[in-house]
Amino acid sequence: MFWFTFASLTPLGLIVIAALTGGVWGWMSLAGITLGVFCLDHFSRYKIAPSGRGADLLLTTVGLAHFAVLVTIFAYLPQLPLIEALPLALAVGLAFGQISHPAAHEMIHHKDRRMRRLGRAVYGSMLLGHHASAHMRVHHIHVATDQDPNSAPRGMGFYRFYIKAWTGSFRAGFRAETAARARQTNPQPWFTHPYLGHILWACATLTYAVAISGPPGLLWGLFICLYAHAQVFLADYVQHYGLRRRILATGKPEPVGSAHSWNAPHWYSSVMMLNAPRHSHHHTAPTTPYPALRQDADMPTLPYALPVMAVIALHPPLWRRIMARRLNALTSQ
């Protein structure tokens, strides 16, 4: 668990240092989570042995560290000059999207209700609480079909997907949560609807930002959270782009298999993102703890690490050209 701990907590620690001290630390935190991760992925090799010991402790630590970063950033970032604040805000958005999000994702799948609540709280503080609902009740059921807003069909560019996925998952998650409540034997009061909790977390986050730093805190908070949203939806876009489940004679899609998610074997970005790039195994066995996720030879594999592919996705023509070769190779097998 050493590398999982080091890779996930180091960027959050650098961000706190940068917020408290300013100077070059903001640029260092941004460089660490971008160029640093790229170099460790591509110029070093390390094999992580599966181990579940300490997995839950790290998830809890990352969840609590997320809130520590949130409190610190809103208090100190608006006081920094723009040349120091901007790289720091970008680093925070990347950390929330590439570290807090994978940790929250693991927690909402957890058997322990307290862990699930912490995961939902992390998403709510990112103004993306509905993702916890849509991911569990829509994405895992309809992944790699047209019924899943977060599974991009072949040819769709990221920017169009981003709008479709954000709004589509919000609506689909609400419908799914409402339908699940209607099926309960003992109806629950309206104020227990998960979407009310999502909205309250968002309001609490923005209220804190305004209370501690005024309008600048609100603007920086919105910027960071929206940038983090882009990271979350980039991950969904990259990990499911162009992959579709066959529709059977019954009219239902085939069971979810390893062929319905893209994977990346690059070691350092994988441990930083708590093995999120090992996505096929997660979809076929959603309750498997993240250290035990594996990548097999028959699973669709991306040509570059997940963060690199996310950057490429921002240039749709280049993305389509690169992924066309991969998709064509899959269909010819």
mmCIF file of C-alpha atoms in Angstrom:
data_model
loop_
_atom_site.group_PDB
_atom_site.id
_atom_site.type_symbol
_atom_site.label_atom_id
_atom_site.label_comp_id
_atom_site.label_asym_id
_atom_site.label_seq_id
_atom_site.Cartn_x
_atom_site.Cartn_y
_atom_site.Cartn_z
ATOM 1 C CA MET A 1 0.000 0.000 0.000
ATOM 2 C CA PHE A 2 3.014 2.315 0.181
ATOM 3 C CA TRP A 3 2.766 3.527 -3.410
ATOM 4 C CA PHE A 4 -1.011 3.976 -3.257
ATOM 5 C CA THR A 5 -0.539 6.112 -0.145
ATOM 6 C CA PHE A 6 2.416 8.093 -1.466
ATOM 7 C CA ALA A 7 0.947 8.792 -4.904
ATOM 8 C CA SER A 8 -2.511 9.822 -3.675
ATOM 9 C CA LEU A 9 -1.557 11.902 -0.641
ATOM 10 C CA THR A 10 1.561 13.686 -1.927
ATOM 11 C CA PRO A 11 -0.311 15.964 -4.389
ATOM 12 C CA LEU A 12 -2.827 16.902 -1.687
ATOM 13 C CA GLY A 13 0.011 17.725 0.715
ATOM 14 C CA LEU A 14 1.789 19.876 -1.866
ATOM 15 C CA ILE A 15 -1.461 21.774 -2.486
ATOM 16 C CA VAL A 16 -1.860 22.594 1.210
ATOM 17 C CA ILE A 17 1.768 23.782 1.382
ATOM 18 C CA ALA A 18 1.231 25.926 -1.724
ATOM 19 C CA ALA A 19 -1.923 27.507 -0.294
ATOM 20 C CA LEU A 20 -0.203 28.351 2.988
ATOM 21 C CA THR A 21 3.115 29.610 1.612
ATOM 22 C CA GLY A 22 2.477 30.753 -1.961
ATOM 23 C CA GLY A 23 5.502 31.383 -4.126
ATOM 24 C CA VAL A 24 6.590 28.633 -6.503
ATOM 25 C CA TRP A 25 4.742 25.926 -4.603
ATOM 26 C CA GLY A 26 1.610 26.345 -6.725
ATOM 27 C CA TRP A 27 3.627 25.697 -9.871
ATOM 28 C CA MET A 28 5.376 22.769 -8.181
ATOM 29 C CA SER A 29 2.065 21.169 -7.204
ATOM 30 C CA LEU A 30 0.776 21.574 -10.760
ATOM 31 C CA ALA A 31 3.983 20.186 -12.262
ATOM 32 C CA GLY A 32 3.947 17.242 -9.871
ATOM 33 C CA ILE A 33 0.466 16.061 -10.802
ATOM 34 C CA THR A 34 1.091 16.524 -14.535
ATOM 35 C CA LEU A 35 4.703 16.229 -15.683
ATOM 36 C CA GLY A 36 5.768 14.301 -12.606
ATOM 37 C CA VAL A 37 3.114 11.631 -13.092
ATOM 38 C CA PHE A 38 3.859 11.446 -16.818
ATOM 39 C CA CYS A 39 7.581 10.884 -16.215
ATOM 40 C CA LEU A 40 7.042 8.233 -13.544
ATOM 41 C CA ASP A 41 4.589 6.423 -15.820
ATOM 42 C CA HIS A 42 6.790 6.419 -18.888
ATOM 43 C CA PHE A 43 10.347 6.371 -17.604
ATOM 44 C CA SER A 44 10.070 3.949 -14.709
ATOM 45 C CA ARG A 45 8.598 0.509 -14.228
ATOM 46 C CA TYR A 46 7.135 -0.919 -11.067
ATOM 47 C CA LYS A 47 4.748 -3.810 -10.460
ATOM 48 C CA ILE A 48 2.228 -3.294 -7.678
ATOM 49 C CA ALA A 49 1.388 -6.456 -5.764
ATOM 50 C CA PRO A 50 -2.331 -6.883 -4.924
ATOM 51 C CA SER A 51 -2.999 -6.287 -1.223
ATOM 52 C CA GLY A 52 -6.112 -5.244 0.641
ATOM 53 C CA ARG A 53 -4.367 -4.368 3.897
ATOM 54 C CA GLY A 54 -4.900 -0.717 4.746
ATOM 55 C CA ALA A 55 -7.149 -0.063 1.734
ATOM 56 C CA ASP A 56 -10.071 1.308 3.744
ATOM 57 C CA LEU A 57 -7.790 3.407 5.934
ATOM 58 C CA LEU A 58 -6.330 5.093 2.868
ATOM 59 C CA LEU A 59 -9.793 5.750 1.432
ATOM 60 C CA THR A 60 -10.857 7.424 4.675
ATOM 61 C CA THR A 61 -7.621 9.404 4.820
ATOM 62 C CA VAL A 62 -8.006 10.653 1.244
ATOM 63 C CA GLY A 63 -11.637 11.584 1.942
ATOM 64 C CA LEU A 64 -10.696 13.597 5.027
ATOM 65 C CA ALA A 65 -7.668 15.113 3.262
ATOM 66 C CA HIS A 66 -10.015 16.248 0.473
ATOM 67 C CA PHE A 67 -11.975 18.338 2.978
ATOM 68 C CA ALA A 68 -8.769 19.646 4.559
ATOM 69 C CA VAL A 69 -7.659 20.836 1.113
ATOM 70 C CA LEU A 70 -11.076 22.350 0.451
ATOM 71 C CA VAL A 71 -11.065 24.335 3.700
ATOM 72 C CA THR A 72 -7.477 25.489 3.219
ATOM 73 C CA ILE A 73 -7.860 26.459 -0.430
ATOM 74 C CA PHE A 74 -10.975 28.571 0.061
ATOM 75 C CA ALA A 75 -9.307 30.385 2.946
ATOM 76 C CA TYR A 76 -5.923 31.133 1.379
ATOM 77 C CA LEU A 77 -6.050 30.831 -2.424
ATOM 78 C CA PRO A 78 -8.069 34.080 -2.980
ATOM 79 C CA GLN A 79 -5.334 35.972 -1.129
ATOM 80 C CA LEU A 80 -2.620 34.917 -3.570
ATOM 81 C CA PRO A 81 -1.653 36.925 -6.676
ATOM 82 C CA LEU A 82 -3.101 35.534 -9.888
ATOM 83 C CA ILE A 83 0.235 34.159 -11.128
ATOM 84 C CA GLU A 84 0.403 31.971 -7.998
ATOM 85 C CA ALA A 85 -3.320 31.301 -7.580
ATOM 86 C CA LEU A 86 -4.040 30.059 -11.112
ATOM 87 C CA PRO A 87 -1.580 27.103 -11.209
ATOM 88 C CA LEU A 88 -2.649 26.184 -7.694
ATOM 89 C CA ALA A 89 -6.341 26.208 -8.668
ATOM 90 C CA LEU A 90 -5.566 24.011 -11.684
ATOM 91 C CA ALA A 91 -3.652 21.605 -9.443
ATOM 92 C CA VAL A 92 -6.594 21.444 -7.033
ATOM 93 C CA GLY A 93 -9.037 20.733 -9.871
ATOM 94 C CA LEU A 94 -6.783 17.960 -11.156
ATOM 95 C CA ALA A 95 -6.365 16.483 -7.654
ATOM 96 C CA PHE A 96 -10.097 16.545 -7.008
ATOM 97 C CA GLY A 97 -10.803 14.917 -10.370
ATOM 98 C CA GLN A 98 -7.976 12.379 -10.338
ATOM 99 C CA ILE A 99 -7.634 11.554 -6.622
ATOM 100 C CA SER A 100 -10.721 12.649 -4.665
ATOM 101 C CA HIS A 101 -13.025 11.315 -7.389
ATOM 102 C CA PRO A 102 -11.492 7.804 -7.542
ATOM 103 C CA ALA A 103 -11.520 7.647 -3.732
ATOM 104 C CA ALA A 104 -15.163 8.739 -3.554
ATOM 105 C CA HIS A 105 -15.973 6.280 -6.329
ATOM 106 C CA GLU A 106 -14.505 3.451 -4.272
ATOM 107 C CA MET A 107 -16.385 4.598 -1.184
ATOM 108 C CA ILE A 108 -19.845 4.717 -2.786
ATOM 109 C CA HIS A 109 -19.315 1.066 -3.770
ATOM 110 C CA HIS A 110 -18.343 0.118 -0.215
ATOM 111 C CA LYS A 111 -20.393 -2.212 1.968
ATOM 112 C CA ASP A 112 -19.992 0.094 4.984
ATOM 113 C CA ARG A 113 -22.681 2.782 5.100
ATOM 114 C CA ARG A 114 -20.284 5.258 6.726
ATOM 115 C CA MET A 115 -17.893 4.911 3.811
ATOM 116 C CA ARG A 116 -20.714 5.382 1.326
ATOM 117 C CA ARG A 117 -21.776 8.551 3.123
ATOM 118 C CA LEU A 118 -18.234 9.908 3.073
ATOM 119 C CA GLY A 119 -18.014 9.208 -0.663
ATOM 120 C CA ARG A 120 -21.268 11.051 -1.294
ATOM 121 C CA ALA A 121 -20.043 13.939 0.842
ATOM 122 C CA VAL A 122 -16.868 14.230 -1.234
ATOM 123 C CA TYR A 123 -18.896 14.347 -4.459
ATOM 124 C CA GLY A 124 -21.318 16.832 -2.920
ATOM 125 C CA SER A 125 -18.484 19.159 -1.883
ATOM 126 C CA MET A 126 -17.300 19.095 -5.516
ATOM 127 C CA LEU A 127 -20.812 20.250 -6.576
ATOM 128 C CA LEU A 128 -21.207 16.876 -8.275
ATOM 129 C CA GLY A 129 -23.290 14.961 -5.754
ATOM 130 C CA HIS A 130 -25.590 13.570 -8.417
ATOM 131 C CA HIS A 131 -22.679 11.548 -9.823
ATOM 132 C CA ALA A 132 -22.928 9.236 -6.799
ATOM 133 C CA SER A 133 -26.552 8.478 -7.660
ATOM 134 C CA ALA A 134 -26.147 8.234 -11.436
ATOM 135 C CA HIS A 135 -23.011 6.093 -11.215
ATOM 136 C CA MET A 136 -24.613 3.432 -9.050
ATOM 137 C CA ARG A 137 -28.157 3.396 -10.409
ATOM 138 C CA VAL A 138 -27.568 4.222 -14.082
ATOM 139 C CA HIS A 139 -23.972 3.808 -15.220
ATOM 140 C CA HIS A 140 -23.327 0.332 -13.815
ATOM 141 C CA ILE A 141 -26.642 -0.942 -15.147
ATOM 142 C CA HIS A 142 -26.609 0.607 -18.620
ATOM 143 C CA VAL A 143 -22.869 1.014 -19.278
ATOM 144 C CA ALA A 144 -21.836 0.690 -22.934
ATOM 145 C CA THR A 145 -25.402 1.259 -24.149
ATOM 146 C CA ASP A 146 -27.300 4.293 -25.412
ATOM 147 C CA GLN A 147 -29.211 4.362 -22.108
ATOM 148 C CA ASP A 148 -26.067 5.418 -20.236
ATOM 149 C CA PRO A 149 -25.315 9.153 -20.613
ATOM 150 C CA ASN A 150 -21.733 8.508 -19.491
ATOM 151 C CA SER A 151 -20.832 6.021 -22.248
ATOM 152 C CA ALA A 152 -19.733 7.962 -25.331
ATOM 153 C CA PRO A 153 -20.550 6.419 -28.722
ATOM 154 C CA ARG A 154 -17.884 6.288 -31.403
ATOM 155 C CA GLY A 155 -17.410 9.615 -33.152
ATOM 156 C CA MET A 156 -18.753 11.841 -30.378
ATOM 157 C CA GLY A 157 -16.263 14.519 -29.310
ATOM 158 C CA PHE A 158 -15.600 15.223 -25.664
ATOM 159 C CA TYR A 159 -17.134 18.704 -25.518
ATOM 160 C CA ARG A 160 -20.477 17.483 -26.837
ATOM 161 C CA PHE A 161 -20.245 14.478 -24.532
ATOM 162 C CA TYR A 162 -19.496 16.655 -21.482
ATOM 163 C CA ILE A 163 -22.749 18.595 -21.793
ATOM 164 C CA LYS A 164 -24.751 15.457 -22.606
ATOM 165 C CA ALA A 165 -23.238 13.438 -19.779
ATOM 166 C CA TRP A 166 -23.559 16.141 -17.097
ATOM 167 C CA THR A 167 -27.189 16.962 -17.785
ATOM 168 C CA GLY A 168 -28.141 13.419 -18.783
ATOM 169 C CA SER A 169 -26.657 11.818 -15.688
ATOM 170 C CA PHE A 170 -28.292 14.443 -13.457
ATOM 171 C CA ARG A 171 -31.739 13.649 -14.866
ATOM 172 C CA ALA A 172 -31.215 9.882 -15.092
ATOM 173 C CA GLY A 173 -29.858 9.693 -11.561
ATOM 174 C CA PHE A 174 -32.836 11.636 -10.205
ATOM 175 C CA ARG A 175 -35.309 9.388 -11.990
ATOM 176 C CA ALA A 176 -33.522 6.258 -10.778
ATOM 177 C CA GLU A 177 -33.348 7.430 -7.155
ATOM 178 C CA THR A 178 -37.020 8.459 -7.212
ATOM 179 C CA ALA A 179 -38.052 5.131 -8.725
ATOM 180 C CA ALA A 180 -36.012 3.220 -6.133
ATOM 181 C CA ARG A 181 -37.742 5.133 -3.333
ATOM 182 C CA ALA A 182 -41.159 4.397 -4.845
ATOM 183 C CA ARG A 183 -40.405 0.663 -4.724
ATOM 184 C CA GLN A 184 -39.666 0.705 -0.993
ATOM 185 C CA THR A 185 -42.152 -1.073 1.249
ATOM 186 C CA ASN A 186 -41.970 1.699 3.827
ATOM 187 C CA PRO A 187 -42.090 5.075 2.032
ATOM 188 C CA GLN A 188 -39.480 7.547 3.235
ATOM 189 C CA PRO A 189 -40.186 11.246 3.866
ATOM 190 C CA TRP A 190 -39.355 13.628 1.041
ATOM 191 C CA PHE A 191 -36.446 15.232 2.893
ATOM 192 C CA THR A 192 -34.504 11.954 2.767
ATOM 193 C CA HIS A 193 -34.260 12.054 -1.040
ATOM 194 C CA PRO A 194 -30.540 11.759 -1.956
ATOM 195 C CA TYR A 195 -30.761 14.676 -4.369
ATOM 196 C CA LEU A 196 -31.696 17.010 -1.518
ATOM 197 C CA GLY A 197 -28.484 15.932 0.188
ATOM 198 C CA HIS A 198 -26.501 16.549 -3.006
ATOM 199 C CA ILE A 199 -27.910 20.069 -3.278
ATOM 200 C CA LEU A 200 -27.354 20.847 0.410
ATOM 201 C CA TRP A 201 -23.701 19.787 0.172
ATOM 202 C CA ALA A 202 -23.222 22.064 -2.843
ATOM 203 C CA CYS A 203 -24.901 24.973 -1.046
ATOM 204 C CA ALA A 204 -22.805 24.380 2.074
ATOM 205 C CA THR A 205 -19.594 24.350 0.038
ATOM 206 C CA LEU A 206 -20.364 27.589 -1.786
ATOM 207 C CA THR A 207 -21.645 29.249 1.396
ATOM 208 C CA TYR A 208 -18.375 28.429 3.137
ATOM 209 C CA ALA A 209 -16.398 29.818 0.201
ATOM 210 C CA VAL A 210 -18.313 33.111 0.359
ATOM 211 C CA ALA A 211 -18.205 33.304 4.163
ATOM 212 C CA ILE A 212 -14.453 32.776 4.345
ATOM 213 C CA SER A 213 -13.284 34.717 1.270
ATOM 214 C CA GLY A 214 -16.243 36.657 -0.134
ATOM 215 C CA PRO A 215 -17.020 36.795 -3.880
ATOM 216 C CA PRO A 216 -13.434 35.829 -4.878
ATOM 217 C CA GLY A 217 -13.832 32.624 -2.860
ATOM 218 C CA LEU A 218 -17.062 31.863 -4.687
ATOM 219 C CA LEU A 219 -15.480 32.439 -8.111
ATOM 220 C CA TRP A 220 -12.423 30.338 -7.342
ATOM 221 C CA GLY A 221 -14.619 27.624 -5.849
ATOM 222 C CA LEU A 222 -16.769 27.454 -8.970
ATOM 223 C CA PHE A 223 -13.687 27.419 -11.202
ATOM 224 C CA ILE A 224 -12.036 24.575 -9.259
ATOM 225 C CA CYS A 225 -15.183 22.453 -9.079
ATOM 226 C CA LEU A 226 -16.060 22.878 -12.750
ATOM 227 C CA TYR A 227 -12.500 21.981 -13.696
ATOM 228 C CA ALA A 228 -12.774 18.913 -11.455
ATOM 229 C CA HIS A 229 -16.045 17.999 -13.196
ATOM 230 C CA ALA A 230 -14.181 18.024 -16.501
ATOM 231 C CA GLN A 231 -11.688 15.528 -15.062
ATOM 232 C CA VAL A 232 -14.488 13.230 -13.873
ATOM 233 C CA PHE A 233 -16.275 13.223 -17.218
ATOM 234 C CA LEU A 234 -13.027 12.928 -19.151
ATOM 235 C CA ALA A 235 -12.397 9.694 -17.249
ATOM 236 C CA ASP A 236 -15.832 8.353 -18.202
ATOM 237 C CA TYR A 237 -15.355 9.485 -21.787
ATOM 238 C CA VAL A 238 -11.955 7.841 -22.172
ATOM 239 C CA GLN A 239 -12.817 4.626 -20.343
ATOM 240 C CA HIS A 240 -15.921 3.779 -22.388
ATOM 241 C CA TYR A 241 -15.524 5.592 -25.702
ATOM 242 C CA GLY A 242 -16.884 3.637 -28.678
ATOM 243 C CA LEU A 243 -17.471 0.377 -26.796
ATOM 244 C CA ARG A 244 -20.990 -1.061 -27.032
ATOM 245 C CA ARG A 245 -22.728 -4.156 -25.681
ATOM 246 C CA ARG A 246 -24.510 -6.323 -28.265
ATOM 247 C CA ILE A 247 -28.294 -6.335 -28.149
ATOM 248 C CA LEU A 248 -29.556 -9.892 -27.762
ATOM 249 C CA ALA A 249 -32.626 -11.472 -29.380
ATOM 250 C CA THR A 250 -34.540 -10.676 -26.192
ATOM 251 C CA GLY A 251 -33.983 -6.974 -26.836
ATOM 252 C CA LYS A 252 -31.730 -6.664 -23.798
ATOM 253 C CA PRO A 253 -27.973 -5.931 -23.946
ATOM 254 C CA GLU A 254 -25.484 -8.705 -23.335
ATOM 255 C CA PRO A 255 -24.010 -8.920 -19.815
ATOM 256 C CA VAL A 256 -21.251 -6.450 -18.997
ATOM 257 C CA GLY A 257 -17.863 -7.953 -19.776
ATOM 258 C CA SER A 258 -14.218 -6.997 -19.843
ATOM 259 C CA ALA A 259 -14.566 -5.834 -23.467
ATOM 260 C CA HIS A 260 -16.779 -2.892 -22.479
ATOM 261 C CA SER A 261 -14.161 -0.677 -20.785
ATOM 262 C CA TRP A 262 -10.781 0.731 -21.754
ATOM 263 C CA ASN A 263 -7.822 0.129 -19.437
ATOM 264 C CA ALA A 264 -4.348 1.553 -18.933
ATOM 265 C CA PRO A 265 -1.449 -0.420 -17.422
ATOM 266 C CA HIS A 266 0.766 2.554 -16.476
ATOM 267 C CA TRP A 267 1.738 2.018 -12.886
ATOM 268 C CA TYR A 268 2.094 5.421 -11.230
ATOM 269 C CA SER A 269 -1.061 7.081 -12.543
ATOM 270 C CA SER A 270 -2.873 3.859 -11.624
ATOM 271 C CA VAL A 271 -1.796 3.941 -7.991
ATOM 272 C CA MET A 272 -2.444 7.705 -7.773
ATOM 273 C CA MET A 273 -5.980 7.089 -9.078
ATOM 274 C CA LEU A 274 -6.464 4.021 -6.852
ATOM 275 C CA ASN A 275 -6.423 1.634 -9.809
ATOM 276 C CA ALA A 276 -9.256 3.421 -11.621
ATOM 277 C CA PRO A 277 -7.515 2.725 -14.981
ATOM 278 C CA ARG A 278 -8.099 -1.002 -14.364
ATOM 279 C CA HIS A 279 -11.681 -0.369 -15.318
ATOM 280 C CA SER A 280 -12.850 -3.605 -16.920
ATOM 281 C CA HIS A 281 -12.354 -5.620 -13.749
ATOM 282 C CA HIS A 282 -14.232 -2.992 -11.754
ATOM 283 C CA HIS A 283 -17.271 -3.238 -14.022
ATOM 284 C CA THR A 284 -17.353 -7.023 -13.985
ATOM 285 C CA ALA A 285 -16.788 -7.161 -10.200
ATOM 286 C CA PRO A 286 -17.818 -3.755 -8.741
ATOM 287 C CA THR A 287 -17.262 -4.728 -5.097
ATOM 288 C CA THR A 288 -13.637 -5.793 -5.631
ATOM 289 C CA PRO A 289 -11.362 -3.562 -3.481
ATOM 290 C CA TYR A 290 -9.196 -1.278 -5.591
ATOM 291 C CA PRO A 291 -5.811 -2.858 -4.662
ATOM 292 C CA ALA A 292 -7.064 -6.231 -5.972
ATOM 293 C CA LEU A 293 -8.197 -4.960 -9.390
ATOM 294 C CA ARG A 294 -6.261 -6.574 -12.208
ATOM 295 C CA GLN A 295 -5.694 -6.018 -15.898
ATOM 296 C CA ASP A 296 -5.693 -9.057 -18.158
ATOM 297 C CA ALA A 297 -4.349 -9.386 -21.681
ATOM 298 C CA ASP A 298 -7.812 -9.655 -23.251
ATOM 299 C CA MET A 299 -9.018 -6.315 -21.870
ATOM 300 C CA PRO A 300 -9.101 -3.315 -24.268
ATOM 301 C CA THR A 301 -5.993 -1.237 -23.624
ATOM 302 C CA LEU A 302 -5.358 2.445 -24.234
ATOM 303 C CA PRO A 303 -2.141 3.429 -26.025
ATOM 304 C CA TYR A 304 -1.162 5.929 -23.314
ATOM 305 C CA ALA A 305 -1.825 6.487 -19.624
ATOM 306 C CA LEU A 306 -5.287 7.654 -18.628
ATOM 307 C CA PRO A 307 -4.250 11.272 -17.839
ATOM 308 C CA VAL A 308 -2.464 11.515 -21.191
ATOM 309 C CA MET A 309 -5.495 10.154 -23.021
ATOM 310 C CA ALA A 310 -7.643 12.726 -21.228
ATOM 311 C CA VAL A 311 -5.453 15.504 -22.616
ATOM 312 C CA ILE A 312 -5.664 14.000 -26.118
ATOM 313 C CA ALA A 313 -9.472 13.851 -25.805
ATOM 314 C CA LEU A 314 -9.483 17.645 -25.576
ATOM 315 C CA HIS A 315 -8.470 17.651 -29.265
ATOM 316 C CA PRO A 316 -11.306 15.626 -30.876
ATOM 317 C CA PRO A 317 -9.765 15.123 -34.358
ATOM 318 C CA LEU A 318 -6.569 13.699 -32.874
ATOM 319 C CA TRP A 319 -8.570 11.615 -30.408
ATOM 320 C CA ARG A 320 -10.772 10.100 -33.111
ATOM 321 C CA ARG A 321 -7.749 9.295 -35.272
ATOM 322 C CA ILE A 322 -5.928 7.510 -32.444
ATOM 323 C CA MET A 323 -8.961 5.642 -31.153
ATOM 324 C CA ALA A 324 -10.174 4.607 -34.618
ATOM 325 C CA ARG A 325 -7.171 2.290 -34.926
ATOM 326 C CA ARG A 326 -7.893 0.742 -31.537
ATOM 327 C CA LEU A 327 -11.604 0.282 -32.198
ATOM 328 C CA ASN A 328 -10.968 -1.155 -35.663
ATOM 329 C CA ALA A 329 -8.507 -3.623 -34.185
ATOM 330 C CA LEU A 330 -11.107 -4.753 -31.650
ATOM 331 C CA THR A 331 -13.820 -5.292 -34.245
ATOM 332 C CA SER A 332 -11.461 -7.280 -36.489
ATOM 333 C CA GLN A 333 -10.655 -9.791 -33.748
#
